[in-house]
CSV table of C-alpha atoms and ligand atoms in Angstrom, one decimal:
chain,number,residue,atom,x,y,z
D,477,UNK,CA,0.9,-43.8,-32.3
D,478,UNK,CA,0.9,-41.2,-29.4
D,479,UNK,CA,-1.4,-38.5,-30.0
D,480,UNK,CA,-2.6,-35.2,-28.1
D,481,UNK,CA,-5.8,-35.1,-30.1
D,482,UNK,CA,-7.0,-37.4,-32.8
D,483,UNK,CA,-6.1,-35.1,-35.4
D,484,UNK,CA,-3.1,-33.9,-33.0
D,485,UNK,CA,-0.4,-36.6,-33.5
D,486,UNK,CA,3.1,-36.3,-32.0
D,487,UNK,CA,6.5,-37.0,-33.1
D,488,UNK,CA,8.7,-36.3,-30.9
D,489,UNK,CA,12.1,-37.4,-29.5
D,490,UNK,CA,13.3,-38.0,-26.3
D,491,UNK,CA,16.8,-37.2,-25.1
D,492,UNK,CA,17.0,-38.4,-21.5
D,493,UNK,CA,21.0,-38.5,-21.6
D,494,UNK,CA,21.2,-34.7,-22.4
D,495,UNK,CA,23.2,-33.2,-19.8
D,496,UNK,CA,24.4,-29.9,-20.9
D,497,UNK,CA,22.3,-27.7,-23.9
D,498,UNK,CA,23.4,-25.0,-26.0
D,499,UNK,CA,26.9,-25.4,-24.3
D,500,UNK,CA,26.0,-23.5,-20.9
D,501,UNK,CA,22.6,-24.9,-19.4
D,502,UNK,CA,23.0,-27.8,-17.2
D,503,UNK,CA,20.1,-30.3,-18.2
D,504,UNK,CA,20.0,-33.0,-15.0
D,505,UNK,CA,17.2,-34.6,-16.1
D,506,UNK,CA,17.9,-34.8,-20.4
D,507,UNK,CA,15.1,-33.1,-22.4
D,508,UNK,CA,12.7,-33.8,-25.5
D,509,UNK,CA,12.7,-32.4,-28.8
D,510,UNK,CA,8.8,-31.9,-29.2
D,511,UNK,CA,6.8,-31.8,-32.8
D,512,UNK,CA,3.7,-32.7,-33.9
D,513,UNK,CA,1.7,-33.3,-36.8
D,514,UNK,CA,-1.7,-31.8,-37.3
D,515,UNK,CA,-4.2,-33.6,-39.8
D,516,UNK,CA,-6.6,-31.8,-41.7
D,517,UNK,CA,-9.4,-33.4,-43.8
D,518,UNK,CA,-7.3,-31.5,-47.0
D,519,UNK,CA,-3.9,-30.9,-45.7
D,520,UNK,CA,-1.4,-32.0,-43.3
D,521,UNK,CA,1.3,-29.9,-41.4
D,522,UNK,CA,4.2,-30.6,-39.2
D,523,UNK,CA,5.0,-28.5,-36.3
D,524,UNK,CA,8.1,-28.1,-35.2
D,525,UNK,CA,10.9,-30.3,-36.0
D,526,UNK,CA,13.8,-31.8,-34.3
D,527,UNK,CA,17.7,-32.0,-33.4
D,528,UNK,CA,20.0,-33.3,-36.2
D,529,UNK,CA,21.1,-35.8,-34.1
D,530,UNK,CA,18.0,-37.1,-33.6
D,531,UNK,CA,17.2,-37.3,-37.3
D,532,UNK,CA,16.8,-40.8,-38.0
D,533,UNK,CA,14.2,-41.3,-34.7
D,534,UNK,CA,12.5,-38.3,-35.8
D,535,UNK,CA,11.7,-39.4,-39.4
D,536,UNK,CA,10.7,-43.1,-37.9
D,537,UNK,CA,8.2,-41.0,-35.6
D,538,UNK,CA,7.0,-38.9,-38.4
D,539,UNK,CA,6.3,-42.1,-40.8
D,540,UNK,CA,4.4,-44.0,-38.1
D,541,UNK,CA,2.7,-40.9,-37.7
D,542,UNK,CA,2.1,-39.8,-41.5
D,543,UNK,CA,1.4,-43.8,-42.7
D,544,UNK,CA,2.4,-43.0,-46.0
D,545,UNK,CA,1.0,-39.6,-45.9
D,546,UNK,CA,2.6,-36.3,-47.7
D,547,UNK,CA,2.7,-33.4,-45.1
D,548,UNK,CA,2.0,-30.3,-47.1
D,549,UNK,CA,3.5,-27.7,-44.3
D,550,UNK,CA,6.1,-27.5,-41.9
D,551,UNK,CA,5.1,-24.6,-39.3
D,552,UNK,CA,8.4,-23.3,-37.4
D,553,UNK,CA,7.6,-21.6,-34.6
D,554,UNK,CA,11.0,-20.8,-33.7
D,555,UNK,CA,14.6,-21.6,-36.0
D,556,UNK,CA,17.1,-22.5,-32.8
D,557,UNK,CA,18.9,-25.5,-34.7
D,558,UNK,CA,17.2,-27.8,-31.7
D,559,UNK,CA,14.1,-27.7,-33.8
D,560,UNK,CA,15.5,-26.7,-37.3
D,561,UNK,CA,18.3,-29.4,-37.4
D,562,UNK,CA,16.4,-31.6,-39.6
D,563,UNK,CA,14.7,-29.2,-41.9
D,564,UNK,CA,17.2,-29.7,-44.8
D,565,UNK,CA,16.7,-33.3,-44.3
D,566,UNK,CA,13.2,-33.0,-44.4
D,567,UNK,CA,13.2,-30.9,-47.7
D,568,UNK,CA,14.9,-33.9,-49.0
D,569,UNK,CA,12.1,-35.8,-48.3
D,570,UNK,CA,9.1,-34.1,-49.2
D,571,UNK,CA,10.4,-31.5,-51.7
D,572,UNK,CA,7.0,-29.8,-51.9
D,573,UNK,CA,6.5,-29.3,-48.0
D,574,UNK,CA,5.8,-25.1,-47.6
D,575,UNK,CA,7.3,-23.9,-44.7
D,576,UNK,CA,5.4,-21.6,-42.7
D,577,UNK,CA,7.2,-19.4,-40.5
D,578,UNK,CA,7.8,-15.6,-39.4
D,579,UNK,CA,9.7,-12.8,-41.0
D,580,UNK,CA,12.8,-13.4,-39.0
D,581,UNK,CA,12.6,-16.8,-38.9
D,582,UNK,CA,12.5,-16.8,-42.6
D,583,UNK,CA,15.9,-15.1,-42.4
D,584,UNK,CA,17.4,-17.1,-39.8
D,585,UNK,CA,16.4,-20.4,-41.6
D,586,UNK,CA,18.0,-19.4,-45.1
D,587,UNK,CA,21.2,-18.6,-43.1
D,588,UNK,CA,20.9,-21.7,-41.0
D,589,UNK,CA,20.4,-24.2,-43.5
D,590,UNK,CA,22.2,-22.4,-46.4
D,591,UNK,CA,19.4,-23.2,-49.0
D,592,UNK,CA,18.1,-21.2,-51.4
D,593,UNK,CA,15.2,-23.6,-52.8
D,594,UNK,CA,13.0,-23.6,-49.7
D,595,UNK,CA,9.8,-22.8,-49.9
D,596,UNK,CA,8.7,-20.3,-47.8
D,597,UNK,CA,5.0,-18.9,-46.6
D,598,UNK,CA,6.1,-16.0,-44.4
D,599,UNK,CA,3.0,-15.2,-41.4
D,600,UNK,CA,2.5,-11.9,-39.9
D,601,UNK,CA,0.2,-12.0,-36.5
D,602,UNK,CA,-3.0,-13.0,-36.5
D,603,UNK,CA,-2.7,-14.6,-40.1
D,604,UNK,CA,-4.4,-18.2,-40.3
D,605,UNK,CA,-4.4,-21.6,-42.5
D,606,UNK,CA,-7.0,-23.6,-43.0
D,607,UNK,CA,-6.0,-27.4,-43.1
D,608,UNK,CA,-9.6,-28.6,-43.8
D,609,UNK,CA,-11.7,-28.4,-40.5
D,610,UNK,CA,-8.5,-27.2,-38.4
D,611,UNK,CA,-7.2,-23.7,-38.7
D,612,UNK,CA,-3.9,-22.7,-37.5
D,613,UNK,CA,-4.0,-19.3,-36.3
D,614,UNK,CA,-0.4,-17.6,-35.7
D,615,UNK,CA,0.5,-15.4,-32.9
D,616,UNK,CA,3.7,-13.6,-33.2
D,617,UNK,CA,5.6,-14.0,-29.9
D,618,UNK,CA,9.1,-12.5,-30.2
D,619,UNK,CA,11.9,-13.4,-28.0
D,620,UNK,CA,10.5,-16.6,-26.8
D,621,UNK,CA,12.7,-17.1,-27.1
D,622,UNK,CA,14.8,-15.9,-30.2
D,623,UNK,CA,13.4,-12.5,-32.1
D,624,UNK,CA,11.6,-15.0,-34.8
D,625,UNK,CA,9.0,-17.0,-32.4
D,626,UNK,CA,5.6,-17.5,-33.0
D,627,UNK,CA,2.6,-19.4,-31.1
D,628,UNK,CA,0.2,-21.5,-33.2
D,629,UNK,CA,-3.3,-21.6,-31.7
D,630,UNK,CA,-5.6,-24.8,-33.3
D,631,UNK,CA,-9.2,-23.6,-31.5
D,632,UNK,CA,-11.0,-26.2,-33.3
D,633,UNK,CA,-8.7,-29.0,-31.0
D,634,UNK,CA,-8.2,-26.4,-28.2
D,635,UNK,CA,-4.4,-27.1,-28.6
D,636,UNK,CA,-1.6,-24.1,-28.6
D,637,UNK,CA,1.7,-24.9,-29.9
D,638,UNK,CA,4.3,-22.7,-27.9
D,639,UNK,CA,7.5,-24.0,-28.9
D,640,UNK,CA,10.0,-23.0,-25.9
D,641,UNK,CA,7.9,-21.1,-24.1
D,642,UNK,CA,6.5,-22.9,-20.8
D,643,UNK,CA,9.2,-25.9,-21.7
D,644,UNK,CA,11.3,-27.6,-19.8
D,645,UNK,CA,14.3,-29.7,-20.2
D,646,UNK,CA,12.7,-32.7,-18.5
D,647,UNK,CA,12.6,-36.3,-19.9
D,648,UNK,CA,10.4,-39.1,-18.9
D,649,UNK,CA,9.4,-41.5,-20.8
D,650,UNK,CA,5.0,-40.2,-20.3
D,651,UNK,CA,4.5,-37.5,-22.9
D,652,UNK,CA,2.1,-35.7,-20.7
D,653,UNK,CA,2.3,-33.5,-17.2
D,654,UNK,CA,-0.2,-35.6,-16.0
D,655,UNK,CA,1.6,-38.9,-15.9
D,656,UNK,CA,4.9,-36.9,-14.4
D,657,UNK,CA,6.3,-39.3,-11.8
D,658,UNK,CA,8.9,-36.7,-10.3
D,659,UNK,CA,6.9,-33.7,-9.8
D,660,UNK,CA,9.5,-31.7,-7.7
D,661,UNK,CA,12.1,-32.4,-10.1
D,662,UNK,CA,9.6,-31.3,-13.2
D,663,UNK,CA,9.3,-28.4,-11.1
D,664,UNK,CA,12.7,-27.3,-10.8
D,665,UNK,CA,13.7,-28.2,-14.5
D,666,UNK,CA,10.9,-25.5,-15.4
D,667,UNK,CA,12.5,-22.8,-13.2
D,668,UNK,CA,15.9,-23.8,-14.7
D,669,UNK,CA,14.9,-23.3,-17.8
D,670,UNK,CA,13.0,-20.2,-17.2
D,671,UNK,CA,16.1,-18.4,-15.7
D,672,UNK,CA,18.4,-19.5,-18.6
D,673,UNK,CA,16.2,-19.2,-21.4
D,674,UNK,CA,14.1,-16.2,-20.4
D,675,UNK,CA,15.5,-14.6,-17.6
D,676,UNK,CA,16.7,-12.2,-20.0
D,677,UNK,CA,13.3,-11.4,-21.7
D,678,UNK,CA,10.9,-10.9,-18.8
D,679,UNK,CA,9.1,-8.1,-20.6
D,680,UNK,CA,8.3,-10.6,-23.6
D,681,UNK,CA,7.3,-13.3,-21.1
D,682,UNK,CA,4.7,-11.1,-19.7
D,683,UNK,CA,3.4,-9.8,-23.0
D,684,UNK,CA,3.5,-13.8,-24.0
D,685,UNK,CA,1.4,-14.6,-20.8
D,686,UNK,CA,-1.0,-12.1,-22.0
D,687,UNK,CA,-1.4,-13.6,-25.4
D,688,UNK,CA,-2.2,-16.9,-24.0
D,689,UNK,CA,-5.0,-15.4,-21.6
D,690,UNK,CA,-6.6,-14.7,-25.0
D,691,UNK,CA,-7.2,-18.1,-26.0
D,692,UNK,CA,-8.7,-21.2,-24.0
D,693,UNK,CA,-6.5,-24.1,-24.3
D,694,UNK,CA,-6.9,-27.5,-23.2
D,695,UNK,CA,-3.4,-28.4,-24.1
D,696,UNK,CA,-0.2,-26.6,-24.3
D,697,UNK,CA,2.1,-28.7,-26.9
D,698,UNK,CA,5.6,-27.1,-25.9
D,699,UNK,CA,8.7,-28.3,-27.8
D,700,UNK,CA,10.9,-29.5,-24.5
D,701,UNK,CA,9.5,-31.7,-21.8
D,702,UNK,CA,6.0,-33.2,-20.7
D,703,UNK,CA,2.8,-31.7,-23.0
D,704,UNK,CA,0.6,-29.5,-20.6
D,705,UNK,CA,-2.9,-29.6,-19.9
D,706,UNK,CA,-5.3,-27.4,-18.7
D,707,UNK,CA,-6.1,-28.2,-14.8
D,708,UNK,CA,-2.5,-30.1,-14.5
D,709,UNK,CA,0.6,-27.9,-14.9
D,710,UNK,CA,-0.7,-25.4,-17.7
D,711,UNK,CA,-2.3,-22.8,-15.3
D,712,UNK,CA,0.5,-23.4,-12.5
D,713,UNK,CA,3.3,-22.7,-14.8
D,714,UNK,CA,1.7,-19.5,-16.2
D,715,UNK,CA,1.7,-18.8,-12.4
D,716,UNK,CA,5.0,-19.7,-12.5
D,717,UNK,CA,6.0,-17.8,-15.0
D,718,UNK,CA,3.9,-14.5,-14.4
D,719,UNK,CA,6.0,-14.5,-10.9
D,720,UNK,CA,9.4,-15.3,-12.3
D,721,UNK,CA,9.1,-12.8,-14.8
D,722,UNK,CA,7.5,-9.7,-12.6
D,723,UNK,CA,10.4,-8.0,-11.1
D,724,UNK,CA,9.0,-6.5,-7.6
D,725,UNK,CA,9.9,-2.9,-6.8
D,726,UNK,CA,12.3,-3.9,-3.6
D,727,UNK,CA,12.0,-1.8,0.1
D,728,UNK,CA,16.1,-2.8,-0.1
D,729,UNK,CA,18.6,-2.7,-2.7
D,730,UNK,CA,20.2,-6.4,-3.6
D,731,UNK,CA,23.9,-5.6,-3.8
D,732,UNK,CA,25.7,-9.0,-4.2
D,733,UNK,CA,29.4,-9.8,-3.7
D,734,UNK,CA,30.6,-12.2,-6.1
D,735,UNK,CA,34.4,-13.4,-5.7
D,736,UNK,CA,37.0,-16.2,-6.5
D,737,UNK,CA,40.0,-16.8,-4.1
D,738,UNK,CA,42.5,-19.2,-4.7
D,739,UNK,CA,44.4,-18.7,-1.1
D,740,UNK,CA,42.1,-16.7,0.9
D,741,UNK,CA,42.8,-13.1,0.1
D,742,UNK,CA,40.0,-11.9,-2.3
D,743,UNK,CA,37.9,-13.4,-0.1
D,744,UNK,CA,38.8,-11.7,3.0
D,745,UNK,CA,38.4,-8.4,1.1
D,746,UNK,CA,35.3,-9.8,0.3
D,747,UNK,CA,33.6,-10.2,3.6
D,748,UNK,CA,35.3,-6.3,4.5
D,749,UNK,CA,33.8,-4.8,1.2
D,750,UNK,CA,30.2,-6.4,2.6
D,751,UNK,CA,30.4,-5.4,6.3
D,752,UNK,CA,31.6,-1.6,4.6
D,753,UNK,CA,28.4,-1.9,2.3
D,754,UNK,CA,25.9,-2.5,5.3
D,755,UNK,CA,27.5,0.4,7.3
D,756,UNK,CA,27.1,2.7,4.3
D,757,UNK,CA,23.6,1.1,3.5
D,758,UNK,CA,22.0,-1.0,6.4
D,759,UNK,CA,18.8,-1.9,4.8
D,760,UNK,CA,20.8,-3.3,1.9
D,761,UNK,CA,20.6,-7.1,1.3
D,762,UNK,CA,23.8,-7.9,0.9
D,763,UNK,CA,24.8,-12.1,-0.1
D,764,UNK,CA,28.5,-12.7,-0.4
D,765,UNK,CA,28.7,-15.2,-3.2
D,766,UNK,CA,32.1,-17.8,-3.6
D,767,UNK,CA,32.0,-18.2,-7.0
D,768,UNK,CA,33.2,-22.0,-6.7
D,769,UNK,CA,30.4,-23.0,-4.2
D,770,UNK,CA,27.1,-21.9,-6.4
D,771,UNK,CA,25.5,-22.9,-9.3
D,772,UNK,CA,26.0,-20.8,-12.3
D,773,UNK,CA,22.7,-20.3,-13.0
D,774,UNK,CA,21.9,-19.1,-9.3
D,775,UNK,CA,24.8,-17.0,-9.7
D,776,UNK,CA,23.6,-15.4,-13.0
D,777,UNK,CA,20.3,-14.7,-11.2
D,778,UNK,CA,21.3,-13.2,-8.5
D,779,UNK,CA,23.7,-10.8,-10.6
D,780,UNK,CA,21.2,-10.1,-13.2
D,781,UNK,CA,18.1,-9.3,-10.2
D,782,UNK,CA,20.7,-7.1,-8.7
D,783,UNK,CA,20.2,-3.5,-8.1
D,784,UNK,CA,24.4,-3.1,-8.0
D,785,UNK,CA,27.0,-5.6,-7.5
D,786,UNK,CA,30.7,-5.8,-6.5
D,787,UNK,CA,33.5,-8.8,-8.4
D,788,UNK,CA,36.4,-9.7,-6.9
D,789,UNK,CA,39.2,-11.6,-8.2
D,790,UNK,CA,42.8,-12.5,-7.9
D,791,UNK,CA,45.1,-12.1,-10.4
D,792,UNK,CA,46.3,-15.6,-11.8
D,793,UNK,CA,48.3,-15.7,-14.9
D,794,UNK,CA,47.7,-11.8,-16.1
D,795,UNK,CA,43.9,-12.2,-15.8
D,796,UNK,CA,40.7,-12.7,-13.6
D,797,UNK,CA,40.0,-16.3,-13.0
D,798,UNK,CA,37.5,-18.3,-15.2
D,799,UNK,CA,34.5,-18.5,-12.9
D,800,UNK,CA,34.5,-14.5,-13.0
D,801,UNK,CA,34.3,-14.5,-16.7
D,802,UNK,CA,31.7,-17.4,-16.7
D,803,UNK,CA,29.8,-15.2,-14.6
D,804,UNK,CA,29.9,-12.0,-16.9
D,805,UNK,CA,29.1,-14.5,-19.8
D,806,UNK,CA,25.6,-14.7,-18.0
D,807,UNK,CA,25.1,-11.2,-17.5
D,808,UNK,CA,21.5,-9.8,-19.1
D,809,UNK,CA,23.6,-7.8,-21.8
D,810,UNK,CA,20.1,-5.2,-21.9
D,811,UNK,CA,19.7,-5.0,-18.3
D,812,UNK,CA,23.6,-4.3,-17.1
D,813,UNK,CA,23.8,-1.1,-18.6
D,814,UNK,CA,24.2,1.5,-16.1
D,815,UNK,CA,24.1,-1.2,-13.6
D,816,UNK,CA,26.4,-0.1,-11.0
D,817,UNK,CA,29.5,-2.3,-9.7
D,818,UNK,CA,32.6,-2.3,-8.2
D,819,UNK,CA,36.0,-4.6,-8.5
D,820,UNK,CA,38.4,-5.5,-6.0
D,821,UNK,CA,41.1,-8.0,-5.7
D,822,UNK,CA,44.6,-9.5,-4.4
D,823,UNK,CA,47.7,-9.6,-7.0
D,824,UNK,CA,50.8,-10.4,-6.5
D,825,UNK,CA,53.3,-8.6,-9.1
D,826,UNK,CA,51.1,-7.1,-12.3
D,827,UNK,CA,47.4,-7.2,-11.2
D,828,UNK,CA,45.9,-7.7,-14.6
D,829,UNK,CA,42.3,-9.1,-13.3
D,830,UNK,CA,41.0,-5.5,-12.5
D,831,UNK,CA,41.6,-3.4,-15.8
D,832,UNK,CA,40.5,-6.5,-17.6
D,833,UNK,CA,37.2,-6.5,-15.7
D,834,UNK,CA,36.8,-2.8,-16.0
D,835,UNK,CA,37.2,-2.8,-19.6
D,836,UNK,CA,35.0,-5.7,-20.3
D,837,UNK,CA,32.3,-4.3,-17.6
D,838,UNK,CA,32.5,-1.0,-19.7
D,839,UNK,CA,31.9,-2.7,-23.0
D,840,UNK,CA,29.1,-3.8,-21.3
D,841,UNK,CA,27.9,-0.4,-20.3
D,842,UNK,CA,27.9,-1.3,-16.8
D,843,UNK,CA,28.5,1.9,-14.4
D,844,UNK,CA,31.9,0.6,-12.9
D,845,UNK,CA,32.7,2.7,-9.9
D,846,UNK,CA,36.1,4.4,-10.5
D,847,UNK,CA,37.5,3.5,-7.1
D,848,UNK,CA,38.5,-0.3,-7.7
D,849,UNK,CA,41.0,-1.8,-4.6
D,850,UNK,CA,43.7,-3.6,-5.5
D,851,UNK,CA,45.6,-5.6,-2.8
D,852,UNK,CA,49.2,-7.1,-3.1
D,853,UNK,CA,49.0,-10.5,-1.8
D,854,UNK,CA,47.9,-10.7,1.7
D,855,UNK,CA,46.0,-8.0,3.1
D,856,UNK,CA,47.2,-5.7,6.0
D,857,UNK,CA,44.5,-4.3,8.9
D,858,UNK,CA,44.9,-1.0,6.8
D,859,UNK,CA,44.0,-3.0,3.3
D,860,UNK,CA,41.1,-4.4,4.9
D,861,UNK,CA,40.0,-1.2,6.4
D,862,UNK,CA,40.3,0.1,2.6
D,863,UNK,CA,37.9,-2.5,1.7
D,864,UNK,CA,35.3,-1.5,4.1
D,865,UNK,CA,35.7,2.0,2.6
D,866,UNK,CA,35.3,0.7,-0.8
D,867,UNK,CA,31.9,-1.0,0.4
D,868,UNK,CA,30.8,2.3,2.6
D,869,UNK,CA,31.3,4.3,-0.6
D,870,UNK,CA,30.0,2.4,-3.5
D,871,UNK,CA,26.9,2.0,-1.1
D,872,UNK,CA,26.6,5.7,-0.7
D,873,UNK,CA,27.2,6.7,-4.0
D,874,UNK,CA,24.0,4.6,-5.4
D,875,UNK,CA,21.0,6.3,-6.5
D,876,UNK,CA,18.1,6.5,-4.1
D,877,UNK,CA,15.4,3.8,-5.1
D,878,UNK,CA,16.0,0.1,-6.7
D,879,UNK,CA,16.5,-0.8,-10.9
Q,1162,LIG,C1,49.4,-19.7,-10.3
Q,1162,LIG,C2,49.3,-18.6,-10.1
Q,1162,LIG,C3,49.5,-17.6,-10.7
Q,1162,LIG,C4,49.6,-16.3,-10.7
Q,1162,LIG,N1,49.7,-15.3,-11.6
Q,1162,LIG,C5,49.6,-13.9,-11.2
Q,1162,LIG,C6,49.9,-12.9,-12.3
Q,1162,LIG,O1,49.8,-13.4,-13.5
Q,1162,LIG,N2,49.9,-11.5,-11.8
Q,1162,LIG,C7,49.8,-11.4,-10.4
Q,1162,LIG,O2,50.0,-10.1,-10.3
Q,1162,LIG,N3,49.9,-12.0,-9.6
Q,1162,LIG,C8,49.9,-13.6,-9.8
Q,1162,LIG,N4,49.8,-14.3,-8.9
Q,1162,LIG,C9,49.8,-14.0,-7.5
Q,1162,LIG,C10,48.6,-13.8,-6.6
Q,1162,LIG,O3,47.3,-12.9,-7.5
Q,1162,LIG,C11,48.3,-13.9,-5.8
Q,1162,LIG,O4,49.0,-14.7,-4.9
Q,1162,LIG,C12,46.9,-13.2,-4.8
Q,1162,LIG,O5,47.1,-13.0,-3.4
Q,1162,LIG,C13,45.9,-14.6,-4.4
Q,1162,LIG,O6,44.5,-13.8,-4.2
Q,1162,LIG,P1,43.7,-15.1,-3.7
Q,1162,LIG,O7,44.1,-15.6,-2.6
Q,1162,LIG,O8,42.6,-14.2,-3.6
Q,1162,LIG,O9,43.2,-16.0,-4.8
Q,1162,LIG,C14,49.6,-16.0,-9.2
Q,1162,LIG,C15,49.3,-16.7,-8.2
Q,1162,LIG,C16,49.4,-17.8,-8.6
Q,1162,LIG,C17,48.9,-19.1,-7.7
Q,1163,LIG,FE1,15.4,-21.8,-28.3
Q,1164,LIG,FE1,14.1,-25.4,-27.7
């Protein structure tokens, strides 16, 4: 039986074949659904659970860890179904199990399982649970990854369970960071995970890091990817998270220009818009992104970290193109409010792309620039000049300072 310490046993399930998580997140290296059993002299607590698809493997691992003993508690640090999918089956197996959970988590878990018979023990920040010689201390850590999240600290073993926080969709047969074979790939997976899961919650990430600074763990048991060890990847991941979550006040405005183009018309507008932006604001950092040439997570990061942005789409079948909508599906809904955005695109006869995008961005509460540019079919020299003017006017309209 794999273990973190003699009384913290590993019941994780590996899923090396997963390539897409939560519908939108690409996961090149698979993942693991980590879970644990903490054995006290009086009581046993399971920490986190598993994905329903892997229920059988999870129960096999539980049986091996528990060797006939019955768990008293299930600590649910976070209720997303990749960790709560097996809860209903677990309750069938162990009808007396008490689920230790945050207030928000209790509400979600009731609605996720649709069971009224769950035995819930709601904990607040600072509460603890004595298992006999092993004490679980609960630290509420909202939005890491959902509002329900908490960390569980086991001081006697110097082990903290952080669920998604500091984790990665990364799977190797070895369960510890010290054993990772492809370290560069692992670090890439940590970054991808941070961008997709925690990118929208940077302020909460910094608070989570501050909470972890109050304890001194030897092992950090995340719910995905290798277990972190002090002196191996733990401190490095803390530093990485702090760096990625800290939005540096920048001297120059970042103004990406995103576009899609079937026949190159919108693309030509994009390059002239970019030229105009630099005329209006020579210090701006302007990057043009063809939406079909970049990874969605890279595009989303460029959009979410921008001070202002432009979006270009042709009209195809009375709409903007799917890559444009995919990008807008990734915006940080909180941070996009009041973000200046301007629109442009080529069309043939009806030109619905720009009005549709205007509506969507207005719904998202972005500051949509009034003068969008719509050009019929191939841009003329005048149209290209208008594109440059759009860029220049938009740049000049931006408030001083960075977002
Ligand atoms: C399959 C297809 C469907 C189209 N549907 C529309 C449409 O519904 N309304 C419209 O105004 N233009 C439509 N167009 C015309 C394009 O918007 C026009 O060719 C435009 O210049 C393409 O710009 P691009 O080169 O940036 O892709 C369509 C073009 C194609 C190829
Ligand atoms: Fe999650
Ligand atoms: Fe998760």
